[in-house]
């Protein structure tokens, strides 16, 4: 199953206009997508949700059973060709599965380590023999996997790890070291381990738990995700055959970073699923909780919260499935057949920027939505008798998983700048064109100028956001050159602008698509998109001003700030009635509106 979408370059949305017909949205789910989501939902509701306490009691045998049941349903093999035991679904389906089965963060962690990390590392980089040996059994759940990258002194900088793989005369290796914070570490059968060959060449290996010298440390006492296993993996003189090298010696970074591209996107999906579930939970509670003689859902302060929770989730959901459509379009265009994983690898590399955006936006949306859920529950949200307390603890690790949000914020503009310098994206040309535009006198709008149709004002605002981002990238490259990456504060301000650009445009395009399709919910789509864009306008201006202050000073800074005001010029909108409509519809439905 494939999704017919165009395949623009990753990051090209920054300098190109995109039409609403050009993106994939949840409203375009096929019947097959809906059946897959139903299967995942039924499994979660029947098998995972009633057994959360059992998982949190560290019953790893039961967690193994759950993962094996996932395997029997085909949920572990969405990304895997049928020839290797998978079900070879499109990336939209794979995202849907991650979203639905991860509504409990503990199980989502175990599931993600199995599918997004352990299985994909071997699928994308393994030899044919390695894939035949391990992938079918990982897909069925017969083998459970883990991914051992981090060390106590090498978290955000994994290439500085100390684990060693000393080469032997017969071509084998002896591994020594300790890997930290390994999900599924207490029960995984096969582990992707990163170590330096002869202390120098960062390399990935496939290591089996049954081999002498492989052991797990104690279970970590964690703040959250108590129903997932997190241990160290200890390697003591582990003899590893030459055939267990994964990829090439010295190229372990390719394995690590490419697998993380998909891991980041799937983490965004997990957070989206969690956010959607929490909105329903908050809406149902607000409808039944009475204070001052009426349901708290009737109060404007609570309406604001539920409306804003819906808007935040709408933005992430829109960018998430837009990115899934891009991946599918790339794979469809480049694939040489059902067993060709090179196209999947290429797609992950092409849309690495979008994956990092999904990770940052998704994890921070989940934190916001869950925090508001606790506030709506009041004192009840702070005690273990109610679900929000668990959600709150479980969500905190997401901003650390798959590369911290700080690392991903540095990656987003950094990757755009590198692609611009190499000629892969016309950002430098766009910045020069924009500079000429800003140096010319402002022109009064002529008849027929600007956008027309649904959300015309918001379309123009998003164009202004894009131009502001282009200007910031161009000025930063001009000011700092190759040392731009060292200006981390500036880079993170720019990243926040870029995250808002991609979300805002995705939300507007989705709402326009809903209007064009005549959906009954199209007015609510427009409300959500309008609130998102007008909320984003304030954030974009603040972050752009902070970035400019780090790039220029004096008269030059004042000139740039004046140009910024031209780019971000808009009329404030009273978003209160829009949020109220979203909140009232959410409470009436007792669930997130757009599913």
Coordinates of C-alpha atoms in Angstrom, one line a residue:
X1 CA 0.0 0.0 0.0
X2 CA 1.4 3.4 -1.0
X3 CA 0.3 7.0 -0.7
X4 CA 0.4 9.1 -3.8
X5 CA 2.1 12.3 -2.9
X6 CA 4.7 14.5 -4.5
X7 CA 8.3 14.1 -3.2
X8 CA 9.9 17.4 -2.6
X9 CA 13.3 17.6 -1.0
X10 CA 13.5 17.6 2.8
X11 CA 13.4 21.2 4.0
X12 CA 12.1 22.6 0.7
X13 CA 8.9 23.8 2.4
X14 CA 11.0 26.7 3.7
X15 CA 11.5 28.3 0.3
X16 CA 8.6 26.9 -1.7
X17 CA 4.9 27.5 -1.7
X18 CA 3.0 24.2 -1.0
X19 CA -0.6 23.5 -2.0
X20 CA -3.1 21.7 0.2
X21 CA -3.4 18.9 -2.3
X22 CA 0.3 18.2 -2.0
X23 CA 0.3 16.9 1.6
X24 CA -1.0 13.8 3.3
X25 CA -3.3 14.3 6.3
X26 CA -5.3 12.1 8.6
X27 CA -8.4 12.9 6.7
X28 CA -6.9 11.0 3.8
X29 CA -6.6 7.7 5.7
X30 CA -7.7 4.8 3.5
X31 CA -9.9 2.0 4.7
X32 CA -6.8 -0.1 5.2
X33 CA -5.3 2.6 7.4
X34 CA -8.4 2.6 9.5
X35 CA -8.4 -1.2 9.9
X36 CA -4.8 -1.1 10.9
X37 CA -5.5 1.5 13.5
X38 CA -8.5 -0.5 14.7
X39 CA -6.3 -3.6 15.2
X40 CA -3.8 -1.6 17.2
X41 CA -6.5 0.0 19.3
X42 CA -8.2 -3.3 20.0
X43 CA -4.9 -4.9 21.1
X44 CA -4.0 -1.9 23.3
X45 CA -7.5 -1.6 24.9
X46 CA -7.7 -5.4 25.6
X47 CA -4.2 -6.3 26.4
X48 CA -2.1 -3.3 27.5
X49 CA -4.5 -0.9 29.3
X50 CA -5.9 -3.4 31.8
X51 CA -2.4 -4.6 32.7
X52 CA -0.4 -1.4 33.4
X53 CA 0.1 -2.3 37.1
X54 CA 1.4 -5.8 36.1
X55 CA 3.9 -4.2 33.8
X56 CA 5.0 -1.7 36.5
X57 CA 5.6 -4.6 38.8
X58 CA 8.5 -5.6 36.5
X59 CA 6.8 -8.7 35.1
X60 CA 9.1 -8.9 32.1
X61 CA 7.7 -12.3 31.1
X62 CA 4.4 -10.7 30.6
X63 CA 5.9 -7.8 28.6
X64 CA 7.5 -10.5 26.4
X65 CA 4.0 -12.0 25.9
X66 CA 2.6 -8.7 24.9
X67 CA 5.3 -8.1 22.4
X68 CA 4.8 -11.6 21.0
X69 CA 1.1 -10.9 20.6
X70 CA 2.0 -7.8 18.7
X71 CA 4.2 -9.9 16.5
X72 CA 1.3 -12.3 15.8
X73 CA -0.9 -9.4 14.8
X74 CA 1.7 -8.0 12.5
X75 CA 2.3 -4.9 14.5
X76 CA 6.0 -5.5 14.9
X77 CA 6.6 -5.8 11.2
X78 CA 5.1 -2.7 9.6
X79 CA 8.4 -1.5 8.1
X80 CA 9.7 -5.0 7.2
X81 CA 9.3 -6.7 3.8
X82 CA 7.1 -9.8 3.6
X83 CA 10.2 -11.9 2.6
X84 CA 11.6 -11.3 6.1
X85 CA 8.3 -12.0 7.9
X86 CA 7.0 -8.5 7.9
X87 CA 3.8 -7.0 6.5
X88 CA 5.4 -4.2 4.4
X89 CA 3.1 -1.4 5.2
X90 CA 3.5 2.2 4.1
X91 CA 5.0 4.7 6.5
X92 CA 1.7 6.3 7.3
X93 CA 0.5 2.9 8.7
X94 CA 3.7 2.5 10.6
X95 CA 3.2 5.9 12.2
X96 CA -0.4 5.0 13.0
X97 CA 0.6 1.8 14.8
X98 CA 3.2 3.7 16.9
X99 CA 0.7 6.3 17.8
X100 CA -2.0 3.8 18.9
X101 CA 0.1 1.2 20.8
X102 CA 2.1 3.8 22.7
X103 CA -0.8 5.4 24.6
X104 CA 0.9 3.8 27.6
X105 CA 4.4 5.1 27.7
X106 CA 5.9 2.1 29.3
X107 CA 4.7 -0.3 26.7
X108 CA 5.4 2.3 24.0
X109 CA 9.1 2.3 25.2
X110 CA 9.3 -1.5 24.9
X111 CA 7.6 -1.5 21.6
X112 CA 9.8 1.3 20.2
X113 CA 13.0 -0.4 21.3
X114 CA 11.9 -3.6 19.5
X115 CA 10.6 -2.0 16.3
X116 CA 12.2 1.4 15.7
X117 CA 15.7 0.6 17.0
X118 CA 16.6 -3.1 17.2
X119 CA 14.8 -4.3 14.1
X120 CA 15.4 -1.3 11.9
X121 CA 19.1 -1.3 12.6
X122 CA 19.5 -4.8 11.3
X123 CA 17.0 -4.3 8.5
X124 CA 18.6 -1.2 7.1
X125 CA 22.3 -2.1 7.6
X126 CA 22.5 -5.9 8.0
X127 CA 23.9 -8.3 5.4
X128 CA 21.4 -10.7 3.8
X129 CA 22.5 -13.4 6.2
X130 CA 22.1 -11.1 9.2
X131 CA 18.7 -10.1 8.1
X132 CA 17.6 -13.7 7.5
X133 CA 19.0 -14.8 10.9
X134 CA 17.4 -12.1 13.1
X135 CA 14.7 -10.0 11.4
X136 CA 12.0 -12.7 11.0
X137 CA 12.4 -13.6 14.7
X138 CA 12.3 -10.0 15.8
X139 CA 9.2 -9.4 13.8
X140 CA 7.4 -12.4 15.3
X141 CA 8.5 -11.5 18.8
X142 CA 10.4 -14.8 19.2
X143 CA 13.5 -12.6 19.8
X144 CA 13.3 -9.4 21.7
X145 CA 15.8 -6.6 20.9
X146 CA 17.6 -3.6 22.4
X147 CA 19.8 -0.8 21.1
X148 CA 22.9 0.0 23.1
X149 CA 24.4 3.3 22.1
X150 CA 24.7 5.5 25.2
X151 CA 27.3 5.3 28.0
X152 CA 27.6 7.1 31.3
X153 CA 30.0 9.6 29.8
X154 CA 28.6 9.5 26.2
X155 CA 24.9 10.5 26.0
X156 CA 24.4 13.3 23.6
X157 CA 27.9 12.7 22.2
X158 CA 27.8 8.9 21.5
X159 CA 30.9 8.9 19.4
X160 CA 33.0 9.7 22.5
X161 CA 32.0 6.3 24.0
X162 CA 34.7 4.1 25.6
X163 CA 33.4 0.6 24.8
X164 CA 36.1 -1.3 22.8
X165 CA 36.1 -4.0 20.2
X166 CA 39.6 -5.4 19.9
X167 CA 40.2 -7.2 16.6
X168 CA 41.6 -10.8 16.7
X169 CA 43.7 -12.6 14.2
X170 CA 40.8 -14.7 13.0
X171 CA 38.7 -11.7 12.2
X172 CA 36.6 -11.8 15.3
X173 CA 36.4 -9.2 18.1
X174 CA 36.5 -9.0 21.8
X175 CA 34.1 -6.5 23.3
X176 CA 34.5 -4.7 26.6
X177 CA 32.5 -1.9 28.1
X178 CA 29.3 -0.8 29.7
X179 CA 26.3 0.7 27.9
X180 CA 23.8 2.7 29.9
X181 CA 20.0 3.4 30.0
X182 CA 19.1 0.6 27.6
X183 CA 15.4 0.1 27.0
X184 CA 14.5 -3.7 27.1
X185 CA 17.9 -4.1 28.7
X186 CA 16.7 -6.6 31.3
X187 CA 15.3 -9.1 28.8
X188 CA 16.5 -8.5 25.3
X189 CA 17.8 -11.5 23.4
X190 CA 19.7 -9.6 20.7
X191 CA 21.3 -6.2 21.1
X192 CA 22.8 -3.7 18.6
X193 CA 25.9 -2.6 20.4
X194 CA 28.2 0.3 19.4
X195 CA 31.9 0.1 20.2
X196 CA 35.2 1.4 18.9
X197 CA 37.3 -1.2 17.0
X198 CA 40.8 -1.0 18.5
X199 CA 39.7 2.0 20.4
X200 CA 39.3 4.2 17.3
X201 CA 36.7 3.1 14.7
X202 CA 33.1 3.6 15.9
X203 CA 31.3 0.4 14.8
X204 CA 28.0 -1.3 15.3
X205 CA 27.7 -5.0 16.2
X206 CA 24.9 -7.6 16.6
X207 CA 25.4 -9.2 20.0
X208 CA 23.4 -12.0 21.5
X209 CA 22.6 -12.2 25.2
X210 CA 23.5 -15.9 25.3
X211 CA 27.1 -15.2 24.4
X212 CA 29.5 -15.5 27.4
X213 CA 30.3 -12.2 29.0
X214 CA 27.0 -10.4 28.2
X215 CA 24.9 -9.4 31.2
X216 CA 22.5 -6.8 32.4
X217 CA 23.0 -4.4 35.3
X218 CA 20.3 -3.7 37.8
X219 CA 17.0 -2.1 36.9
X220 CA 17.2 1.7 37.1
X221 CA 14.9 3.4 39.6
X222 CA 13.2 5.8 37.3
X223 CA 10.9 8.8 37.6
X224 CA 8.5 7.3 35.0
X225 CA 7.9 4.6 32.5
X226 CA 8.1 2.1 35.4
X227 CA 6.7 -0.7 33.3
X228 CA 9.6 -0.7 30.9
X229 CA 13.0 -2.3 31.6
X230 CA 15.9 0.1 31.7
X231 CA 19.3 -1.4 32.6
X232 CA 23.0 -1.2 31.7
X233 CA 24.4 -3.8 29.3
X234 CA 27.8 -5.1 30.6
X235 CA 30.3 -6.5 28.1
X236 CA 33.1 -8.5 29.7
X237 CA 35.5 -10.1 27.1
X238 CA 32.6 -11.0 24.8
X239 CA 33.8 -12.9 21.8
X240 CA 32.0 -11.6 18.7
X241 CA 32.4 -13.3 15.3
X242 CA 33.4 -11.2 12.3
X243 CA 30.0 -11.8 10.8
X244 CA 28.3 -9.8 13.6
X245 CA 29.7 -6.5 12.4
X246 CA 26.6 -4.4 11.4
X247 CA 27.4 -2.2 8.4
X248 CA 31.0 -1.2 8.0
X249 CA 33.8 -0.9 10.5
X250 CA 34.2 2.7 11.3
X251 CA 30.8 3.6 10.0
X252 CA 28.7 3.0 13.1
X253 CA 27.6 6.6 13.1
X254 CA 25.6 5.9 9.9
X255 CA 23.8 3.1 11.7
X256 CA 23.2 5.2 14.8
X257 CA 22.0 8.4 13.1
X258 CA 19.9 6.9 10.4
X259 CA 18.0 4.6 12.8
X260 CA 17.5 7.6 15.1
X261 CA 15.8 9.5 12.2
X262 CA 13.0 7.0 12.3
X263 CA 13.1 6.7 16.0
X264 CA 12.5 10.5 16.3
X265 CA 9.5 10.4 13.9
X266 CA 8.0 7.5 15.8
X267 CA 8.5 9.2 19.1
X268 CA 6.6 12.1 17.7
X269 CA 3.8 9.7 16.8
X270 CA 3.8 8.2 20.3
X271 CA 3.4 11.6 21.8
X272 CA 0.6 12.4 19.4
X273 CA -1.2 9.3 20.4
X274 CA -0.7 10.2 24.1
X275 CA -1.9 13.8 23.5
X276 CA -5.0 12.6 21.7
X277 CA -5.9 10.2 24.6
X278 CA -5.2 12.9 27.2
X279 CA -7.5 15.4 25.6
X280 CA -10.4 13.0 25.7
X281 CA -9.6 12.2 29.4
X282 CA -9.5 15.9 30.2
X283 CA -12.8 16.7 28.3
X284 CA -14.7 13.8 30.0
X285 CA -13.5 14.9 33.5
X286 CA -14.4 18.5 32.8
X287 CA -17.9 17.5 31.8
X288 CA -18.5 15.5 35.0
X289 CA -16.6 17.6 37.6
X290 CA -19.0 20.2 39.1
X291 CA -17.9 23.3 41.0
X292 CA -20.0 26.4 41.9
X293 CA -23.1 24.5 40.8
X294 CA -22.0 23.6 37.2
X295 CA -19.6 21.5 35.2
X296 CA -16.1 23.0 35.1
X297 CA -16.3 22.6 31.3
X298 CA -18.6 25.6 31.2
X299 CA -15.9 27.9 32.6
X300 CA -13.9 30.1 30.2
X301 CA -10.6 29.2 31.8
X302 CA -11.2 25.5 31.3
X303 CA -12.5 26.1 27.8
X304 CA -9.2 27.9 27.0
X305 CA -7.2 25.0 28.3
X306 CA -9.1 22.3 26.3
X307 CA -9.1 24.5 23.2
X308 CA -5.3 25.1 23.4
X309 CA -4.6 21.4 24.1
X310 CA -6.6 20.6 20.9
X311 CA -4.7 23.3 18.9
X312 CA -1.3 22.1 20.0
X313 CA -2.1 18.5 19.2
X314 CA -3.6 19.5 15.8
X315 CA -0.3 21.2 14.9
X316 CA 1.9 18.2 15.7
X317 CA -0.5 15.7 14.2
X318 CA -0.6 17.7 10.9
X319 CA 3.2 17.9 10.6
X320 CA 3.5 14.2 11.6
X321 CA 1.3 12.8 8.8
X322 CA 2.5 15.3 6.3
X323 CA 6.0 13.9 7.0
X324 CA 4.7 10.3 6.7
X325 CA 3.3 11.2 3.3
X326 CA 6.6 12.6 2.2
X327 CA 8.4 9.4 3.3
X328 CA 5.9 7.3 1.4
X329 CA 6.3 9.4 -1.7
X330 CA 10.0 9.1 -1.6
X331 CA 10.0 5.3 -1.1
X332 CA 7.4 4.9 -3.9
X333 CA 9.5 6.9 -6.3
X334 CA 12.9 5.3 -5.4
X335 CA 12.1 1.7 -4.5
X336 CA 13.3 -1.0 -6.8
X337 CA 10.9 -3.6 -5.3
X338 CA 9.3 -4.8 -2.1
X339 CA 12.6 -6.0 -0.6
X340 CA 14.5 -2.7 -1.3
X341 CA 15.3 -1.2 2.0
X342 CA 17.7 1.3 0.4
X343 CA 14.8 3.5 -0.5
X344 CA 13.6 3.5 3.2
X345 CA 17.1 4.4 4.3
X346 CA 17.2 7.2 1.8
X347 CA 13.8 8.5 2.9
X348 CA 15.0 8.7 6.5
X349 CA 18.1 10.7 5.5
X350 CA 16.1 13.0 3.2
X351 CA 13.6 14.0 5.8
X352 CA 15.8 14.0 8.9
X353 CA 15.0 17.7 9.5
X354 CA 11.3 16.9 9.6
X355 CA 11.9 14.0 11.9
X356 CA 13.8 16.2 14.4
X357 CA 10.9 18.7 14.2
X358 CA 8.4 16.0 14.9
X359 CA 10.5 14.8 17.9
X360 CA 10.8 18.3 19.5
X361 CA 7.3 19.5 18.7
X362 CA 5.7 16.2 19.7
X363 CA 7.5 15.7 23.0
X364 CA 6.8 19.3 24.1
X365 CA 3.2 19.2 23.0
X366 CA 2.7 16.1 25.1
X367 CA 4.2 17.8 28.2
X368 CA 2.0 20.8 27.7
X369 CA -1.2 18.7 27.2
X370 CA -0.5 16.4 30.1
X371 CA 0.3 19.4 32.4
X372 CA -3.0 21.0 31.5
X373 CA -4.8 17.7 32.1
X374 CA -3.5 17.6 35.7
X375 CA -4.6 21.2 36.1
X376 CA -8.1 20.4 34.9
X377 CA -8.2 17.5 37.3
X378 CA -7.0 19.8 40.2
X379 CA -6.0 17.9 43.3
X380 CA -7.2 14.6 41.8
X381 CA -4.6 15.0 39.1
X382 CA -1.8 14.9 41.6
X383 CA -2.7 11.6 43.2
X384 CA -2.1 8.1 41.8
X385 CA -5.8 7.2 41.9
X386 CA -6.2 9.2 38.6
X387 CA -4.3 8.6 35.3
X388 CA -2.8 12.1 34.9
X389 CA -0.2 11.5 37.6
X390 CA 1.3 8.6 35.7
X391 CA 1.1 10.5 32.4
X392 CA 3.1 13.3 33.9
X393 CA 5.9 11.2 35.2
X394 CA 6.0 9.0 32.0
X395 CA 6.2 11.9 29.6
X396 CA 9.3 13.6 31.0
X397 CA 11.8 11.3 29.5
X398 CA 10.6 12.0 26.0
X399 CA 12.5 15.2 25.8
X400 CA 15.7 13.1 26.5
X401 CA 15.0 10.1 24.3
X402 CA 16.3 9.9 20.7
X403 CA 18.7 12.8 21.2
X404 CA 17.7 15.5 23.6
X405 CA 15.5 18.3 22.4
X406 CA 18.5 20.6 22.7
X407 CA 20.5 18.4 20.3
X408 CA 17.6 18.2 17.9
X409 CA 17.2 22.0 18.0
X410 CA 20.8 22.4 17.0
X411 CA 20.4 19.8 14.2
X412 CA 17.3 21.4 12.6
X413 CA 19.0 24.7 11.4
X414 CA 22.4 23.0 11.2
X415 CA 21.1 20.5 8.6
X416 CA 19.4 23.3 6.6
X417 CA 22.6 25.3 6.6
X418 CA 24.7 22.4 5.4
X419 CA 22.3 21.6 2.6
X420 CA 22.2 25.3 1.6
X421 CA 26.0 25.5 1.4
X422 CA 26.2 22.3 -0.6
X423 CA 23.5 23.6 -3.0
X424 CA 20.9 21.1 -2.0
X425 CA 18.4 23.8 -0.9
X426 CA 18.2 27.4 -2.4
X427 CA 18.3 29.1 1.0
X428 CA 21.2 31.4 0.2
X429 CA 19.5 32.5 -3.0
X430 CA 16.3 33.0 -1.2
X431 CA 18.0 35.1 1.5
X432 CA 19.6 37.3 -1.1
X433 CA 16.3 37.8 -2.9
X434 CA 14.7 38.7 0.4
X435 CA 17.4 41.2 1.2
X436 CA 16.7 43.0 -2.1
X437 CA 13.0 42.9 -1.3
X438 CA 13.5 44.4 2.1
X439 CA 15.9 47.1 0.8
X440 CA 13.2 48.4 -1.6
X441 CA 10.4 50.7 -0.4
X442 CA 7.2 48.9 0.8
X443 CA 4.6 48.6 -1.9
X444 CA 0.9 49.1 -1.3
X445 CA -1.1 45.9 -2.1
X446 CA -2.7 46.0 -5.5
X447 CA -6.1 44.7 -6.5
X448 CA -6.1 40.9 -6.4
X449 CA -2.8 40.7 -4.5
X450 CA -2.3 38.3 -1.7
X451 CA -3.9 35.0 -1.0
X452 CA -7.6 34.1 -1.6
X453 CA -9.9 31.5 -0.3
X454 CA -10.0 29.8 3.1
X455 CA -7.5 31.0 5.7
X456 CA -6.1 33.6 3.2
X457 CA -4.8 35.8 6.1
X458 CA -3.1 32.9 7.7
X459 CA -1.4 31.8 4.5
X460 CA 0.1 35.2 4.2
X461 CA 1.2 35.1 7.8
X462 CA 3.0 31.7 7.2
X463 CA 4.7 33.2 4.2
X464 CA 6.0 35.9 6.5
X465 CA 7.2 33.3 9.0
X466 CA 9.1 31.6 6.2
X467 CA 10.8 34.7 5.1
X468 CA 11.8 35.5 8.7
X469 CA 13.3 32.1 9.0
X470 CA 15.2 32.5 5.7
X471 CA 16.5 35.9 6.8
X472 CA 17.7 34.5 10.1
X473 CA 19.5 31.6 8.5
X474 CA 21.1 33.8 5.9
X475 CA 22.2 36.4 8.4
X476 CA 23.6 33.7 10.7
X477 CA 25.6 32.1 7.9
X478 CA 26.9 35.5 6.7
X479 CA 27.9 36.6 10.3
X480 CA 29.4 33.4 11.6
X481 CA 30.2 31.2 8.5
X482 CA 31.4 27.7 9.4
X483 CA 31.3 28.6 13.1
X484 CA 27.6 29.2 13.1
X485 CA 27.1 25.8 14.9
X486 CA 29.1 27.2 17.8
X487 CA 26.4 29.9 18.4
X488 CA 24.1 27.4 20.0
X489 CA 21.7 30.0 21.6
X490 CA 21.1 31.6 18.2
X491 CA 20.7 28.3 16.5
X492 CA 18.1 27.2 19.1
X493 CA 16.1 30.4 18.6
X494 CA 16.1 29.8 14.9
X495 CA 15.1 26.2 15.4
X496 CA 12.0 27.3 17.3
X497 CA 11.0 29.6 14.4
X498 CA 11.5 26.7 12.0
X499 CA 9.4 24.4 14.2
X500 CA 6.6 26.9 14.2
X501 CA 6.9 27.4 10.4
X502 CA 6.5 23.7 9.6
X503 CA 3.7 23.2 12.1
X504 CA 1.8 26.3 11.1
X505 CA 2.0 25.6 7.4
X506 CA 1.0 22.0 8.0
X507 CA -2.0 23.0 10.0
X508 CA -3.2 25.6 7.5
X509 CA -2.8 23.2 4.5
X510 CA -4.7 20.5 6.4
X511 CA -7.6 22.9 7.2
X512 CA -7.7 24.1 3.6
X513 CA -7.9 20.5 2.5
X514 CA -10.8 19.9 4.8
X515 CA -12.6 22.9 3.4
X516 CA -12.0 21.8 -0.2
X517 CA -13.3 18.3 0.7
X518 CA -16.4 19.8 2.2
X519 CA -15.9 17.9 5.5
X520 CA -18.5 18.5 8.2
X521 CA -15.7 19.5 10.6
X522 CA -14.1 21.9 8.2
X523 CA -15.1 25.0 10.3
X524 CA -13.4 23.4 13.4
X525 CA -10.3 22.6 11.3
X526 CA -10.2 26.3 10.3
X527 CA -10.5 27.3 14.0
X528 CA -7.7 25.1 15.0
X529 CA -5.4 26.3 12.2
X530 CA -6.2 30.0 12.8
X531 CA -5.5 29.7 16.5
X532 CA -2.3 27.9 15.9
X533 CA -1.0 30.5 13.4
X534 CA -1.9 33.5 15.6
X535 CA -0.4 31.8 18.6
X536 CA 2.7 31.1 16.6
X537 CA 3.0 34.7 15.4
X538 CA 3.9 35.9 18.9
X539 CA 6.4 33.0 19.4
X540 CA 8.1 33.6 16.0
X541 CA 8.5 37.3 16.7
X542 CA 10.0 36.8 20.1
X543 CA 12.4 34.1 18.9
X544 CA 13.4 36.0 15.8
X545 CA 14.1 39.1 17.8
X546 CA 16.3 37.1 20.2
X547 CA 18.2 35.5 17.3
X548 CA 18.8 38.9 15.6
X549 CA 20.2 40.3 18.9
X550 CA 22.7 37.5 18.8
X551 CA 23.7 38.2 15.3
X552 CA 23.8 42.0 15.0
X553 CA 24.0 45.1 17.2
X554 CA 23.5 48.9 17.0
X555 CA 22.2 50.4 13.8
X556 CA 22.4 47.1 12.0
X557 CA 20.3 45.4 14.6
X558 CA 17.7 48.2 14.4
X559 CA 17.6 47.8 10.6
X560 CA 17.0 44.1 10.9
X561 CA 14.3 44.6 13.5
X562 CA 12.5 47.0 11.2
X563 CA 12.7 44.4 8.4
X564 CA 11.3 41.8 10.8
X565 CA 8.3 44.0 11.6
X566 CA 7.5 44.2 7.8
X567 CA 7.7 40.4 7.5
X568 CA 5.6 39.6 10.5
X569 CA 3.0 42.4 10.1
X570 CA -0.5 41.1 11.0
X571 CA -3.7 42.2 12.7
X572 CA -4.3 40.6 16.1
X573 CA -7.2 38.1 16.1
X574 CA -9.6 37.5 18.9
X575 CA -9.0 33.8 19.3
X576 CA -11.2 33.4 22.4
X577 CA -14.4 32.4 20.5
X578 CA -12.4 30.0 18.3
X579 CA -11.0 28.1 21.3
X580 CA -14.4 28.1 22.9
X581 CA -15.9 26.4 19.9
X582 CA -13.1 23.8 19.8
X583 CA -13.5 23.2 23.6
X584 CA -17.3 22.9 23.4
X585 CA -17.1 20.4 20.5
X586 CA -14.4 18.4 22.3
X587 CA -16.4 18.1 25.5
X588 CA -19.5 17.2 23.6
X589 CA -17.7 14.4 21.8
X590 CA -15.7 13.4 24.9
X591 CA -12.7 13.0 22.7
X592 CA -10.2 14.7 20.4
X593 CA -12.2 16.2 17.5
X594 CA -10.3 15.3 14.4
X595 CA -10.4 11.5 14.5

